[in-house]
Coordinates of C-alpha atoms and ligand atoms in Angstrom, one line a residue:
M5 CA 34.7 -56.6 12.1
N6 CA 31.5 -57.1 10.2
R7 CA 29.6 -56.4 13.2
R8 CA 31.1 -52.7 13.3
I9 CA 29.9 -52.5 9.5
L10 CA 26.7 -53.3 10.6
F11 CA 26.8 -50.8 13.6
Y12 CA 27.4 -48.0 11.1
I13 CA 25.0 -49.1 8.3
V14 CA 22.4 -49.1 11.0
L15 CA 23.7 -45.4 12.5
E16 CA 23.6 -44.2 8.9
L17 CA 20.0 -45.4 8.6
L18 CA 18.7 -44.1 11.6
I19 CA 20.6 -40.8 10.8
S20 CA 19.0 -40.3 7.4
L21 CA 15.8 -41.5 9.1
A22 CA 15.9 -38.7 11.3
V23 CA 17.3 -35.8 8.9
V24 CA 14.3 -37.0 6.7
S25 CA 11.7 -36.9 9.7
S26 CA 13.6 -33.4 10.6
I27 CA 12.9 -32.3 7.0
T28 CA 9.2 -32.9 7.2
E29 CA 8.5 -31.3 10.6
D30 CA 10.6 -28.2 9.2
S31 CA 8.6 -27.9 6.3
E32 CA 5.1 -28.7 8.6
N33 CA 6.8 -26.1 10.6
F34 CA 7.3 -23.8 7.5
V35 CA 3.6 -24.3 6.7
Q36 CA 2.8 -23.3 9.6
S37 CA 4.9 -20.2 10.1
R38 CA 3.2 -19.5 6.7
K39 CA -0.1 -19.8 7.9
T40 CA 0.9 -17.6 10.9
R41 CA 2.6 -15.2 9.2
D42 CA -0.3 -14.9 6.3
A43 CA -2.5 -14.2 9.5
L44 CA -0.2 -11.7 11.0
E45 CA 0.0 -9.8 7.7
E46 CA -3.5 -8.5 8.6
P47 CA -2.9 -6.0 10.8
T48 CA -5.0 -5.6 13.9
S49 CA -3.9 -2.4 14.9
K50 CA -2.9 1.0 13.1
V51 CA -0.3 0.3 10.5
N52 CA 2.8 2.3 10.9
Y53 CA 4.4 4.2 8.0
T54 CA 7.1 6.1 9.7
G55 CA 10.3 6.3 7.5
N56 CA 8.1 5.1 4.3
Q57 CA 8.5 7.8 1.7
I58 CA 6.4 8.8 -1.7
W59 CA 8.6 9.4 -4.7
K60 CA 7.7 10.9 -7.9
T61 CA 9.5 8.9 -10.9
K62 CA 9.6 10.1 -14.2
L63 CA 8.8 7.2 -16.7
I64 CA 9.5 8.5 -20.6
N65 CA 9.9 5.0 -22.1
D66 CA 8.6 1.3 -21.9
Q67 CA 12.0 0.3 -20.2
H68 CA 11.4 2.9 -17.4
K69 CA 7.8 1.2 -16.7
K70 CA 9.1 -2.2 -17.0
V71 CA 11.4 -1.3 -14.2
I72 CA 9.1 0.3 -11.9
M73 CA 6.7 -2.8 -12.7
S74 CA 9.2 -5.3 -11.8
L75 CA 9.8 -3.3 -8.8
R76 CA 6.3 -3.4 -7.8
N77 CA 6.0 -7.5 -8.7
Q78 CA 9.0 -7.8 -6.0
G79 CA 7.3 -6.2 -3.4
L80 CA 9.8 -3.3 -2.9
I81 CA 7.4 -0.3 -4.0
Q82 CA 3.8 0.1 -4.1
T83 CA 2.3 2.2 -6.8
W84 CA 0.5 5.8 -6.0
G85 CA -0.7 7.8 -8.6
G86 CA 0.3 8.7 -12.1
N87 CA 0.1 8.7 -15.9
R88 CA 1.6 8.1 -18.8
T89 CA 5.0 9.8 -18.1
S90 CA 5.2 9.9 -14.4
L91 CA 4.5 7.7 -11.3
D92 CA 4.1 8.3 -7.8
I93 CA 5.9 5.3 -5.5
L94 CA 5.7 4.3 -2.1
V95 CA 9.1 3.1 -1.0
N96 CA 9.4 1.3 2.7
P97 CA 12.4 2.3 4.9
I98 CA 14.2 -1.0 4.4
N99 CA 14.3 -0.7 0.5
L100 CA 15.3 3.1 0.0
N101 CA 19.0 2.0 -1.1
E102 CA 18.0 -0.7 -3.4
V103 CA 15.3 1.3 -5.0
A104 CA 17.3 4.1 -5.2
D105 CA 20.1 2.6 -7.1
T106 CA 17.7 0.3 -9.3
L107 CA 16.3 3.8 -10.5
R108 CA 19.6 5.1 -11.0
N109 CA 20.9 2.3 -12.6
N110 CA 18.1 2.5 -15.4
D111 CA 18.1 6.4 -15.8
I112 CA 14.9 7.0 -13.9
L113 CA 14.7 10.5 -12.5
Y114 CA 12.8 10.6 -9.2
N115 CA 12.3 13.1 -6.6
I116 CA 11.3 12.3 -3.1
I117 CA 7.8 14.2 -2.3
I118 CA 7.1 13.0 1.1
D119 CA 9.9 12.0 3.1
N120 CA 7.7 10.7 5.9
L121 CA 4.3 9.3 5.2
Q122 CA 3.5 8.4 8.8
Q123 CA 4.1 12.6 9.8
A124 CA 1.8 13.5 6.6
I125 CA -0.8 11.2 7.9
E126 CA -0.7 12.6 11.5
D127 CA -0.8 16.2 9.9
E128 CA -3.9 15.8 7.4
N129 CA -6.9 15.5 10.0
P130 CA -7.2 17.8 12.9
P131 CA -9.3 16.3 15.3
I132 CA -13.1 16.8 14.9
T133 CA -14.8 19.3 17.3
H134 CA -18.7 18.6 18.0
D135 CA -19.2 22.2 19.1
N136 CA -21.7 22.8 16.3
E137 CA -23.9 19.4 16.7
D138 CA -26.3 20.8 18.9
R139 CA -27.2 23.8 16.5
Q140 CA -27.3 22.4 13.2
G141 CA -28.5 18.8 14.2
H142 CA -25.5 16.7 12.5
R143 CA -21.9 16.4 13.1
M144 CA -20.6 17.0 9.5
T145 CA -18.1 20.0 9.1
W146 CA -15.6 20.6 6.1
N147 CA -12.7 21.0 8.2
S148 CA -12.0 17.7 8.8
Y149 CA -12.6 13.8 7.3
H150 CA -15.4 12.5 9.0
R151 CA -15.9 8.7 9.8
T152 CA -19.1 6.9 7.7
S153 CA -21.6 7.1 11.1
D154 CA -21.2 11.0 10.6
I155 CA -21.7 11.0 6.9
W156 CA -24.9 8.9 7.1
G157 CA -25.9 10.9 10.3
F158 CA -25.7 13.9 7.9
I159 CA -27.7 12.3 5.1
D160 CA -30.4 10.8 7.5
Y161 CA -30.6 14.1 9.1
L162 CA -31.6 15.9 5.6
A163 CA -33.7 13.4 4.9
Q164 CA -35.9 13.8 8.5
T165 CA -35.7 17.7 8.4
F166 CA -36.5 18.1 4.7
P167 CA -39.0 14.9 3.9
D168 CA -40.5 16.6 0.6
F169 CA -37.0 17.0 -0.7
C170 CA -34.8 14.6 0.4
K171 CA -35.1 10.7 1.0
V172 CA -32.2 8.2 1.8
F173 CA -32.3 5.0 0.1
T174 CA -30.3 1.7 1.5
I175 CA -29.3 0.4 -1.4
G176 CA -27.5 -2.6 0.1
Q177 CA -25.1 -4.0 3.1
T178 CA -21.2 -4.4 2.7
H179 CA -19.6 -7.6 3.6
E180 CA -18.9 -6.4 7.3
K181 CA -23.0 -5.7 7.4
R182 CA -22.4 -1.7 7.0
D183 CA -25.5 0.4 5.0
I184 CA -24.4 1.6 1.5
K185 CA -26.9 4.8 1.3
V186 CA -28.0 6.9 -1.4
L187 CA -29.6 10.5 -0.8
K188 CA -32.2 11.5 -3.5
I189 CA -32.3 15.2 -4.1
S190 CA -35.6 16.2 -6.0
N191 CA -37.7 19.2 -5.9
G192 CA -40.3 16.5 -7.4
K193 CA -41.0 18.1 -10.8
V194 CA -42.2 15.7 -13.3
G195 CA -39.8 15.9 -16.4
N196 CA -36.6 16.1 -14.4
K197 CA -33.8 14.5 -15.5
A198 CA -31.5 12.3 -13.2
V199 CA -27.8 12.5 -12.2
W200 CA -25.7 10.0 -10.5
I201 CA -22.9 11.3 -8.1
D202 CA -20.7 8.9 -6.0
G203 CA -17.4 9.3 -3.9
G204 CA -15.4 6.9 -1.7
M205 CA -15.0 3.8 -4.0
H206 CA -11.7 3.7 -3.5
A207 CA -11.4 3.8 0.5
R208 CA -7.8 5.7 1.3
E209 CA -9.3 9.0 -1.4
W210 CA -10.5 10.8 1.9
I211 CA -10.8 14.2 -0.3
S212 CA -13.9 12.2 -2.3
P213 CA -16.4 11.8 0.2
A214 CA -15.8 15.5 1.6
V215 CA -16.6 16.8 -1.6
V216 CA -19.8 14.8 -2.0
T217 CA -20.8 15.8 1.0
Y218 CA -20.2 19.5 0.7
I219 CA -22.3 19.6 -2.9
I220 CA -24.9 17.6 -0.9
N221 CA -24.8 20.5 1.5
Q222 CA -24.9 23.1 -0.9
L223 CA -27.8 21.6 -2.9
V224 CA -30.0 21.3 0.4
Y225 CA -29.3 24.7 1.5
N226 CA -28.4 26.8 -1.1
L227 CA -30.3 25.3 -4.3
D228 CA -32.6 28.4 -4.6
N229 CA -29.6 30.2 -5.3
E230 CA -28.4 28.2 -8.0
P231 CA -29.7 28.7 -11.6
D232 CA -32.8 26.7 -12.8
Y233 CA -31.1 23.8 -14.4
M234 CA -29.5 22.8 -11.3
Q235 CA -32.9 23.2 -9.7
N236 CA -34.7 21.2 -12.2
I237 CA -32.5 17.7 -11.5
D238 CA -33.1 14.8 -9.8
Y239 CA -29.8 14.2 -7.5
Y240 CA -28.7 10.7 -6.3
I241 CA -25.7 10.9 -4.6
A242 CA -23.6 8.2 -2.9
P243 CA -21.1 9.6 -0.5
V244 CA -19.5 6.5 0.5
M245 CA -19.6 3.6 -2.0
N246 CA -17.3 1.2 0.0
P247 CA -17.6 2.1 3.8
D248 CA -16.0 -1.0 4.6
G249 CA -12.7 0.2 3.1
Y250 CA -13.3 3.7 4.2
E251 CA -13.9 2.7 7.9
Y252 CA -10.7 0.3 6.9
S253 CA -8.4 3.2 5.8
H254 CA -9.5 5.4 9.2
T255 CA -8.8 2.4 11.7
I256 CA -6.4 0.1 10.4
D257 CA -4.3 1.3 7.1
R258 CA -4.6 4.7 5.8
I259 CA -3.7 3.7 2.2
W260 CA -6.4 0.7 1.8
R261 CA -7.8 0.9 -1.4
K262 CA -10.1 -1.9 -2.2
N263 CA -13.2 -3.0 -0.3
R264 CA -12.8 -5.6 2.4
R265 CA -14.4 -9.2 1.4
P266 CA -11.7 -11.7 2.1
N267 CA -11.1 -13.4 -1.3
D268 CA -10.9 -17.1 -2.0
P269 CA -7.4 -18.2 -0.7
T270 CA -7.0 -21.1 -3.7
L271 CA -6.9 -18.4 -6.1
S272 CA -3.7 -16.9 -4.7
G273 CA -1.4 -19.8 -3.4
F274 CA -3.5 -20.3 -0.2
K275 CA -2.8 -16.9 0.9
L276 CA -5.5 -14.9 2.4
C277 CA -6.2 -11.3 0.6
Y278 CA -8.7 -9.0 1.3
G279 CA -10.4 -7.0 -0.8
T280 CA -11.5 -6.4 -4.7
D281 CA -10.8 -2.9 -6.5
L282 CA -14.3 -1.5 -6.8
N283 CA -13.7 0.5 -9.8
R284 CA -12.3 -2.6 -11.7
N285 CA -15.5 -4.8 -11.0
F286 CA -18.1 -3.0 -13.0
G287 CA -19.4 -4.9 -16.2
Y288 CA -18.4 -3.4 -19.1
K289 CA -15.7 -5.3 -20.8
W290 CA -14.9 -6.3 -17.3
G291 CA -11.5 -8.0 -17.2
L292 CA -9.9 -6.5 -20.4
G293 CA -6.8 -4.2 -19.1
G294 CA -5.3 -2.4 -16.3
T295 CA -6.8 -4.8 -13.9
S296 CA -5.5 -7.6 -12.2
K297 CA -6.7 -11.7 -11.6
D298 CA -4.5 -11.9 -8.6
P299 CA -6.6 -11.4 -5.4
C300 CA -3.8 -9.8 -3.5
D301 CA -3.0 -7.0 -6.1
V302 CA -5.1 -3.4 -5.0
T303 CA -6.3 -3.5 -8.9
Y304 CA -7.8 -7.1 -8.2
G305 CA -11.2 -6.8 -10.7
G306 CA -13.0 -9.8 -8.8
T307 CA -14.3 -13.0 -9.9
R308 CA -16.6 -11.7 -12.1
P309 CA -18.5 -8.2 -12.9
F310 CA -20.4 -7.3 -10.2
S311 CA -18.9 -9.9 -8.0
E312 CA -18.8 -7.2 -5.1
L313 CA -22.0 -6.5 -2.7
E314 CA -20.9 -2.6 -3.2
S315 CA -20.9 -2.2 -7.1
K316 CA -23.8 -4.8 -7.2
A317 CA -26.0 -2.8 -4.9
M318 CA -25.1 0.4 -7.0
K319 CA -25.9 -1.6 -10.6
E320 CA -29.3 -3.0 -9.1
F321 CA -30.6 0.5 -7.6
I322 CA -29.7 2.6 -11.0
Q323 CA -31.0 0.0 -13.3
G324 CA -34.1 -0.6 -11.1
T325 CA -35.2 3.1 -10.8
A326 CA -37.1 4.9 -13.7
A327 CA -35.1 7.6 -13.8
N328 CA -34.3 9.7 -16.6
W329 CA -30.4 9.1 -16.1
K330 CA -28.1 11.8 -18.0
A331 CA -25.0 12.4 -16.2
Y332 CA -22.6 10.0 -14.5
I333 CA -19.7 11.4 -12.2
S334 CA -17.7 9.9 -9.9
F335 CA -15.2 11.3 -7.7
H336 CA -11.8 10.0 -7.0
S337 CA -8.5 11.1 -6.2
Y338 CA -5.9 12.3 -7.1
G339 CA -4.1 13.9 -9.9
Q340 CA -6.3 16.5 -11.1
Y341 CA -8.5 14.8 -14.5
I342 CA -11.5 15.3 -15.9
L343 CA -12.0 11.7 -17.6
Y344 CA -14.6 10.5 -19.9
P345 CA -14.9 6.7 -21.7
W346 CA -13.5 5.0 -22.6
G347 CA -11.3 3.5 -19.4
Y348 CA -11.0 -0.1 -21.0
A349 CA -8.8 0.8 -23.5
S350 CA -7.6 3.7 -25.8
A351 CA -10.5 4.4 -27.7
V352 CA -13.7 7.0 -27.5
T353 CA -17.2 6.7 -27.6
T354 CA -19.2 8.0 -31.0
D355 CA -20.3 11.4 -29.1
Y356 CA -16.8 12.1 -27.7
K357 CA -16.5 15.3 -28.9
D358 CA -19.8 16.3 -26.5
L359 CA -18.1 14.8 -23.2
Q360 CA -14.9 16.8 -24.4
N361 CA -16.6 20.2 -24.8
V362 CA -18.1 19.4 -21.6
A363 CA -15.2 18.4 -19.7
H364 CA -13.5 21.6 -21.3
K365 CA -16.0 23.5 -20.1
A366 CA -15.9 22.3 -16.6
G367 CA -12.1 22.5 -16.4
A368 CA -12.5 26.4 -17.1
A369 CA -15.2 26.6 -14.6
I370 CA -12.7 24.8 -12.2
R371 CA -10.2 27.6 -12.5
A372 CA -12.6 30.7 -13.0
A373 CA -13.7 29.4 -9.0
G374 CA -9.8 30.1 -8.4
G375 CA -9.0 26.1 -8.7
P376 CA -5.6 24.8 -10.7
T377 CA -5.6 23.3 -13.8
Y378 CA -7.4 19.9 -14.6
T379 CA -6.0 17.7 -17.4
I380 CA -9.0 16.6 -19.8
G381 CA -9.3 13.3 -21.8
P382 CA -10.6 9.9 -22.5
A383 CA -9.6 7.7 -19.5
A384 CA -7.3 5.2 -20.8
S385 CA -5.3 7.7 -23.1
T386 CA -5.0 10.3 -20.4
L387 CA -4.2 8.0 -17.5
Y388 CA -3.7 4.2 -18.2
P389 CA -6.3 1.8 -19.6
A390 CA -8.3 0.3 -16.5
A391 CA -11.4 -1.8 -17.6
G392 CA -14.3 -2.3 -15.5
G393 CA -14.7 1.2 -14.1
S394 CA -18.2 2.6 -13.3
D395 CA -18.0 5.6 -15.7
D396 CA -17.3 2.9 -18.6
W397 CA -20.8 1.2 -17.3
A398 CA -22.6 3.9 -16.8
K399 CA -22.0 5.0 -20.3
G400 CA -21.6 1.8 -22.2
V401 CA -24.6 -0.2 -20.5
V402 CA -27.0 2.5 -18.6
R403 CA -26.3 5.0 -21.4
M404 CA -25.9 8.1 -18.9
K405 CA -24.5 10.6 -21.9
Y406 CA -22.3 12.7 -19.6
S407 CA -20.0 10.0 -17.8
Y408 CA -17.2 11.1 -15.8
T409 CA -14.3 10.5 -13.7
I410 CA -13.1 13.2 -11.9
E411 CA -10.3 13.0 -9.9
L412 CA -9.5 15.5 -7.6
R413 CA -6.9 17.6 -5.9
D414 CA -3.7 17.3 -5.7
D415 CA -1.1 16.9 -8.3
G416 CA 1.1 14.7 -5.9
R417 CA 2.3 17.1 -3.3
Y418 CA 0.2 15.2 -0.7
G419 CA -1.2 12.5 -3.0
F420 CA -4.0 10.6 -1.1
V421 CA -3.3 12.4 2.8
L422 CA -4.4 16.0 1.2
P423 CA -4.9 18.0 4.7
A424 CA -8.1 18.4 5.5
S425 CA -7.9 22.1 5.0
Y426 CA -7.8 22.0 1.0
I427 CA -11.4 20.1 1.5
Q428 CA -13.1 23.6 1.1
V429 CA -11.4 25.1 -2.2
T430 CA -11.4 21.4 -3.6
S431 CA -15.0 21.3 -3.2
K432 CA -15.6 24.5 -4.3
E433 CA -14.0 23.8 -7.6
A434 CA -15.5 20.3 -8.0
L435 CA -19.1 22.2 -7.5
A436 CA -18.3 24.5 -10.1
A437 CA -17.4 21.2 -12.5
V438 CA -20.9 19.5 -11.8
R439 CA -22.6 22.6 -12.4
V440 CA -21.5 22.5 -16.1
I441 CA -22.2 18.8 -16.2
V442 CA -25.4 19.0 -14.7
E443 CA -26.7 22.1 -17.1
A444 CA -25.1 19.6 -20.2
A445 CA -27.5 16.8 -18.3
S446 CA -30.4 19.0 -18.3
Q447 CA -30.0 19.6 -22.1
A448 CA -29.4 16.0 -23.0
Ligands
LIG21 ZN1 -9.9 6.0 -7.0

């Protein structure tokens, strides 16, 4: 009897030991499998968005905004473009029902804008033909969205062909060792004022580098037909501020936004996440509002102002030249907005009326060029607060008087996947806006 009891006690002990060891083994496996999964979360082949949908939601009160933010925090949706009353969201096919129920239960109206994102991506960019390359000496067209190599090839060609007029500066390199280039276009007149134009800070906003290269093409080949105030300006133009992200949006993930530097995993529960939002990384009121401290978030502002190679290169170049800066124009998409500071909070500059007047003239010029209505206003109160933006830094630190962020087409029909057939119309209206801002800069 005693022996029997002893036997059971020993058996019990052995079993519990086995259970304990299997738990530890499991938890090790768990850690292991989490690691593998995190590694797998970084895709190596093109992300497929079949069945993903874009919905436009109407947000008319704070409760609505809370619901959307909660869906976003649970990973059920991603947010796209939006403003204070409406937000476009991306919904994964497995979450369609749950998200629809949540919206309905909270009286949030929505409609489906894109019912299959993958199809929209496939329809967006026709293949590039290089028929013109021999004749024009570069590969650039405004019928397709081009890769960074074509864009660098284009501005390098201009600098070689028109050395008295165009000069390329390589202002830095990215984490993946790509060049960041700026084209200076100048007739060399003493006393010219300087204007900075950039594009491609956010990887997925493909219309932005397309429009900026169109403006370059116009300034180089057609400047004689432009008014005098356009001719006597030093232009510094950076068509692709985020080449790593832009390339990644072509090769792996069409809707990637940030740059591609891996973040410190200890800041995010040992999850390895890539990229900083460059337009939250500039050093004026950095980190205040509308930016995330989570390295996995799409609006992650970095560990400190100018922590990123791209924003740092831009800062050092702009502050290192003797240029007489008067205007800053950053092209983004989408939503059709002309925005001026401040972005970090709902406040305006002391000279905001000057910026507002010029923005209204630019908006009128866009309509006169056949374009749609662009909404005008200070960034934070028109869209949402977002600290660390390049336009705030250009205004607040460099004192470029006319500092704008222009959100190009469209208003959400295609969002980030605007078909390439819209490049030329969007570029023409953007050029009309640039003329108005340059005229103001020339008189500032
Ligand atoms: Zn953007």
